[in-house]
PDB file of C-alpha atoms in Angstrom:
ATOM      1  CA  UNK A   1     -11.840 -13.528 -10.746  1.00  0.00           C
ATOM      2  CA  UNK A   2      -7.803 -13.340 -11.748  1.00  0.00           C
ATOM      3  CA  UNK A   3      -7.974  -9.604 -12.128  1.00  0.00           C
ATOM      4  CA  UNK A   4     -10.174  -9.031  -9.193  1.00  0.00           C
ATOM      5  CA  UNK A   5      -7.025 -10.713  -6.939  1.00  0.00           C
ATOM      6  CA  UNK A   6      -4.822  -8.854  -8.741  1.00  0.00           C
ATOM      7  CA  UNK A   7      -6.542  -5.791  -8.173  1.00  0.00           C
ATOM      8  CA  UNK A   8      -6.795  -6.663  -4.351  1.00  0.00           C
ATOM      9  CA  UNK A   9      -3.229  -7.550  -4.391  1.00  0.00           C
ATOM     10  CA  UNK A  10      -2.229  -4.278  -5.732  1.00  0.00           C
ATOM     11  CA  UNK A  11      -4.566  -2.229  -3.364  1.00  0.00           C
ATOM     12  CA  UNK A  12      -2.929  -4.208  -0.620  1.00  0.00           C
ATOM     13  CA  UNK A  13       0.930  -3.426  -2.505  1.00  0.00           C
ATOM     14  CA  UNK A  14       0.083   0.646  -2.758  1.00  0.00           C
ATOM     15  CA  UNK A  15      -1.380   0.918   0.916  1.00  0.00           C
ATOM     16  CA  UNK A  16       1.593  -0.275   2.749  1.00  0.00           C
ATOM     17  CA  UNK A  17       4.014   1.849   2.487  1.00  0.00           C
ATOM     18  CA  UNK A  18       1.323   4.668   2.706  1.00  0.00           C
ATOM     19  CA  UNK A  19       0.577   3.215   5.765  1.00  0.00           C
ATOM     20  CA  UNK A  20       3.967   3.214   7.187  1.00  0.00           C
ATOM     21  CA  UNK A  21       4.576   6.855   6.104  1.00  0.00           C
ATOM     22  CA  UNK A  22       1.472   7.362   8.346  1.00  0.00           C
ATOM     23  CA  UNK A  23       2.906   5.440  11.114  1.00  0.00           C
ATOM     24  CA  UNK A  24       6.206   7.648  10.448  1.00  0.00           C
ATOM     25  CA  UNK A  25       4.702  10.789  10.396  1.00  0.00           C
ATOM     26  CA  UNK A  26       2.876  10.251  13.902  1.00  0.00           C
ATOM     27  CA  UNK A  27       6.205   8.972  15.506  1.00  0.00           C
ATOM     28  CA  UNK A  28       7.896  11.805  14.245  1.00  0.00           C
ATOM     29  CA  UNK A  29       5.080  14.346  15.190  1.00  0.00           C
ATOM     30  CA  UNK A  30       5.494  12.394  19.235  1.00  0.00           C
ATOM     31  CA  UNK A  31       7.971   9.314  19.471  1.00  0.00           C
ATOM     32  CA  UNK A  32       6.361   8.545  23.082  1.00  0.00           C
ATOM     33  CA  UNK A  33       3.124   7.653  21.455  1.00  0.00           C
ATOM     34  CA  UNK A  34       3.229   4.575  20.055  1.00  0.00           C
ATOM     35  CA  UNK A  35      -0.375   3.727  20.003  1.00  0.00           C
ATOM     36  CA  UNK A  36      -0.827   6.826  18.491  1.00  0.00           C
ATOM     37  CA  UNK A  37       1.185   5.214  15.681  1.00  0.00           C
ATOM     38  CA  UNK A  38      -0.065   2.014  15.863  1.00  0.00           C
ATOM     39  CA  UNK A  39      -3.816   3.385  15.412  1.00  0.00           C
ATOM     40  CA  UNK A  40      -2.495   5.665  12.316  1.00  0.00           C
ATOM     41  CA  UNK A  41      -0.618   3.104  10.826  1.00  0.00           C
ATOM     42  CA  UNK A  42      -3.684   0.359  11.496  1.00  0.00           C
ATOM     43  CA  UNK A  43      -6.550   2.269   9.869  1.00  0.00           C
ATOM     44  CA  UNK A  44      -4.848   3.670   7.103  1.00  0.00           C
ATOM     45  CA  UNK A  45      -3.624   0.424   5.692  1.00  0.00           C
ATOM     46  CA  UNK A  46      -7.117  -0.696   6.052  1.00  0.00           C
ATOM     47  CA  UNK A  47      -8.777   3.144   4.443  1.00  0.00           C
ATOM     48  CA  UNK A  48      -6.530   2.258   1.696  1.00  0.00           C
ATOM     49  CA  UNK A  49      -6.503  -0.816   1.088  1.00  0.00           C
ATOM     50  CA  UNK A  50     -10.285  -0.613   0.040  1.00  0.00           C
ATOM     51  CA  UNK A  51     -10.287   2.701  -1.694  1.00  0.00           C
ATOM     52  CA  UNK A  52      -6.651   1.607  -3.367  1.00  0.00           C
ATOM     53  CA  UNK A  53      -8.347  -1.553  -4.805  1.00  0.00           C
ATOM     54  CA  UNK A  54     -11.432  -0.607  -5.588  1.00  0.00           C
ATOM     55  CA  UNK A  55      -9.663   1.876  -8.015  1.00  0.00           C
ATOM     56  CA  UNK A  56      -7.859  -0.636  -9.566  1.00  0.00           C
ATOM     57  CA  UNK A  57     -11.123  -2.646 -10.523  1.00  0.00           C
ATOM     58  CA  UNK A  58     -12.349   0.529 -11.919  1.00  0.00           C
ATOM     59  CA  UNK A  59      -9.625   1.927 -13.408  1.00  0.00           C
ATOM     60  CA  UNK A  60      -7.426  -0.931 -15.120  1.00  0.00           C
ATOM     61  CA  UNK A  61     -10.319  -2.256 -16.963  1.00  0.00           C
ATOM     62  CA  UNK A  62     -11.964   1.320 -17.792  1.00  0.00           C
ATOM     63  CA  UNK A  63     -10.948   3.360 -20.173  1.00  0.00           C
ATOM     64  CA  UNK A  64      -7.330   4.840 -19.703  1.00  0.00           C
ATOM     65  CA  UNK A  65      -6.347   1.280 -18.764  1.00  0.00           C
ATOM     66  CA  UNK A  66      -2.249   1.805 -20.818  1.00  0.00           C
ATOM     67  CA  UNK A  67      -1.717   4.968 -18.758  1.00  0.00           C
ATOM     68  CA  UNK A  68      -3.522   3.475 -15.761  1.00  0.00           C
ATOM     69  CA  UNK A  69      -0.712   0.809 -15.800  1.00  0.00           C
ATOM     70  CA  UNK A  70       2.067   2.763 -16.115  1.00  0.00           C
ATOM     71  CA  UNK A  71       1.335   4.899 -13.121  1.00  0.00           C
ATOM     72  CA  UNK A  72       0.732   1.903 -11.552  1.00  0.00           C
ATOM     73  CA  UNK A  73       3.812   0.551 -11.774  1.00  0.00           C
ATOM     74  CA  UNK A  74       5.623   3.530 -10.975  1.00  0.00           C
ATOM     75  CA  UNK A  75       3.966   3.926  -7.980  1.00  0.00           C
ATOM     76  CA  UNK A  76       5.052   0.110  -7.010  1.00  0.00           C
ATOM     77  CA  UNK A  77       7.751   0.632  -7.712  1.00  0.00           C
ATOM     78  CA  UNK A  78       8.274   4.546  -6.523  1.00  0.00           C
ATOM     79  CA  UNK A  79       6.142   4.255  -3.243  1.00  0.00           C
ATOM     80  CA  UNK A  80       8.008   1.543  -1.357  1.00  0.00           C
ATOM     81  CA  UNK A  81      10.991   3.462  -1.512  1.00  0.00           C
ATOM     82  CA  UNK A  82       9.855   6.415  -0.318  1.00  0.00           C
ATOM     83  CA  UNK A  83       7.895   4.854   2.879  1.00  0.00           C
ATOM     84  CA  UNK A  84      11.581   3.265   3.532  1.00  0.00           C
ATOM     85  CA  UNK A  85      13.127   6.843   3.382  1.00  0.00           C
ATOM     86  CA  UNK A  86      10.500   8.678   5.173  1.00  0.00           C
ATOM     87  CA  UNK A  87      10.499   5.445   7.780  1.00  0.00           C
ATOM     88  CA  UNK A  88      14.141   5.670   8.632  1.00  0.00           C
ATOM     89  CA  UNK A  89      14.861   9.445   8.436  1.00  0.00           C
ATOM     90  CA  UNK A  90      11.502  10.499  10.751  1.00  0.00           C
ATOM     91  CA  UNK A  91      11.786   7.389  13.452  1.00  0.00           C
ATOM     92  CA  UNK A  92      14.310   8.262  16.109  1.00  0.00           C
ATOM     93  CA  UNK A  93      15.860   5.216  17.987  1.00  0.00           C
ATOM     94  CA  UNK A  94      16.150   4.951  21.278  1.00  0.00           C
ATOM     95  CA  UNK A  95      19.608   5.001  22.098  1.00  0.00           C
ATOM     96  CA  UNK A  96      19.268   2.421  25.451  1.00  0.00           C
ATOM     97  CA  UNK A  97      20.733  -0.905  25.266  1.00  0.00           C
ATOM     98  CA  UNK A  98      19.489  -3.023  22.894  1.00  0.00           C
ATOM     99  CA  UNK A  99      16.156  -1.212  21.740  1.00  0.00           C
ATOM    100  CA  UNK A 100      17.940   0.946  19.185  1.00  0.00           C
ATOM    101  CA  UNK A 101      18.817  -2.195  17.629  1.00  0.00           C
ATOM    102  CA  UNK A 102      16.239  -4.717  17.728  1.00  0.00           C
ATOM    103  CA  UNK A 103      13.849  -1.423  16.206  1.00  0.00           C
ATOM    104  CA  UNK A 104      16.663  -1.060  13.553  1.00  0.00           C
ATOM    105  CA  UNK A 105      16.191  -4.253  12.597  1.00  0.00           C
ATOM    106  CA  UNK A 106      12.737  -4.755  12.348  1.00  0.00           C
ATOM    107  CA  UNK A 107      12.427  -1.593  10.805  1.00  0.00           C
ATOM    108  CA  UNK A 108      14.910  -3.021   8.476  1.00  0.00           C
ATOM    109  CA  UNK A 109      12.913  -6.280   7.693  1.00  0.00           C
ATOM    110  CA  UNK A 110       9.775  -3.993   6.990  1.00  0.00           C
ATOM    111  CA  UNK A 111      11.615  -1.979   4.878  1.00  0.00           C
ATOM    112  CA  UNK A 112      12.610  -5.233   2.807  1.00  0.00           C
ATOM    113  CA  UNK A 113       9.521  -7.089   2.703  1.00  0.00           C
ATOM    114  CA  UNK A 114       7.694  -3.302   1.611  1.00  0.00           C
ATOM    115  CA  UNK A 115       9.975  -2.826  -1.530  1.00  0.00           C
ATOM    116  CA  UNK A 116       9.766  -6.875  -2.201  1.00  0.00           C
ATOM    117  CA  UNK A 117       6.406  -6.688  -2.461  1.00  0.00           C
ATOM    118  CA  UNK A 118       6.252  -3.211  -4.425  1.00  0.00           C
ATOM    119  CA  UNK A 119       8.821  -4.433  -7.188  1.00  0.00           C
ATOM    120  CA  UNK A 120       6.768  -8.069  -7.027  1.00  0.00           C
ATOM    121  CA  UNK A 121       3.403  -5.938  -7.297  1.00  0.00           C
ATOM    122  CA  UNK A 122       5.530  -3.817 -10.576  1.00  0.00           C
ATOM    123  CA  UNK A 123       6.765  -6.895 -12.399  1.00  0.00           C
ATOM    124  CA  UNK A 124       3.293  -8.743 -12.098  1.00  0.00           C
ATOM    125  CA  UNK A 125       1.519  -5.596 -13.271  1.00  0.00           C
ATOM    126  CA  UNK A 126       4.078  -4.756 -16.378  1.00  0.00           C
ATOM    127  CA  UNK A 127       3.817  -8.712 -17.319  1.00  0.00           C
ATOM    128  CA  UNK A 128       0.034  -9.410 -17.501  1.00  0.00           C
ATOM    129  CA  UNK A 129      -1.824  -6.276 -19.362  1.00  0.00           C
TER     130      UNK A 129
END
């Protein structure tokens, strides 16, 4: 059961930030929409999250499992990183009163809490085989 959460956990770690790149991309594509955004950003966390985990059950305790771990954590530890860059160079802020800045900042605490939980995801995965 320890490996299962693990693998759930993981799933979870690798669909976020492809869930905010989604969520970036459809701002980008129309920054008026933000349902549009919202919906994106919704159902591809949950897509993911299943397909993301139920690869990990298969994969880290198939066959392949060494190299399976090492793209693993790369991608924790990659991915994260490049949902914060995408995130902040494709979402334009509004530039009236104090919207700009209360979206800066929660993009900001997204951002954090996204490569937290990557590098958290990386060191869990590189400690227990």
């Amino acid at each position: 059961m320890k490996n299962n959460i693990f693998d759930i956990s993981f799933g979870f770690t690798l669909a976020l930030p492809l869930s905010i790149i989604a969520g970036a991309i459809a701002l980008a594509a129309d920054n008026g929409s933000g349902s549009l955004a919202l919906l994106a950003t919704v159902c591809t966390l949950i897509l993911a999250w299943a397909l993301l985990a139920q690869l990990c059950m298969d994969r880290r305790h198939g066959p392949g499992k060494r190299e399976f771990r090492h793209y693993l954590v790369g991608a924790l530890l990659l991915l994260p990183l490049a949902a914060t860059g995408a995130m902040f160079g494709m979402i334009k802020l509004p530039q009236a009163g104090y919207a700009g800045g209360i979206y800066w900042l929660l993009m900001s605490i997204l951002a954090a809490a996204t490569i937290f939980l990557g590098w958290l995801a990386a060191a869990v995965a590189s400690a227990f085989d």
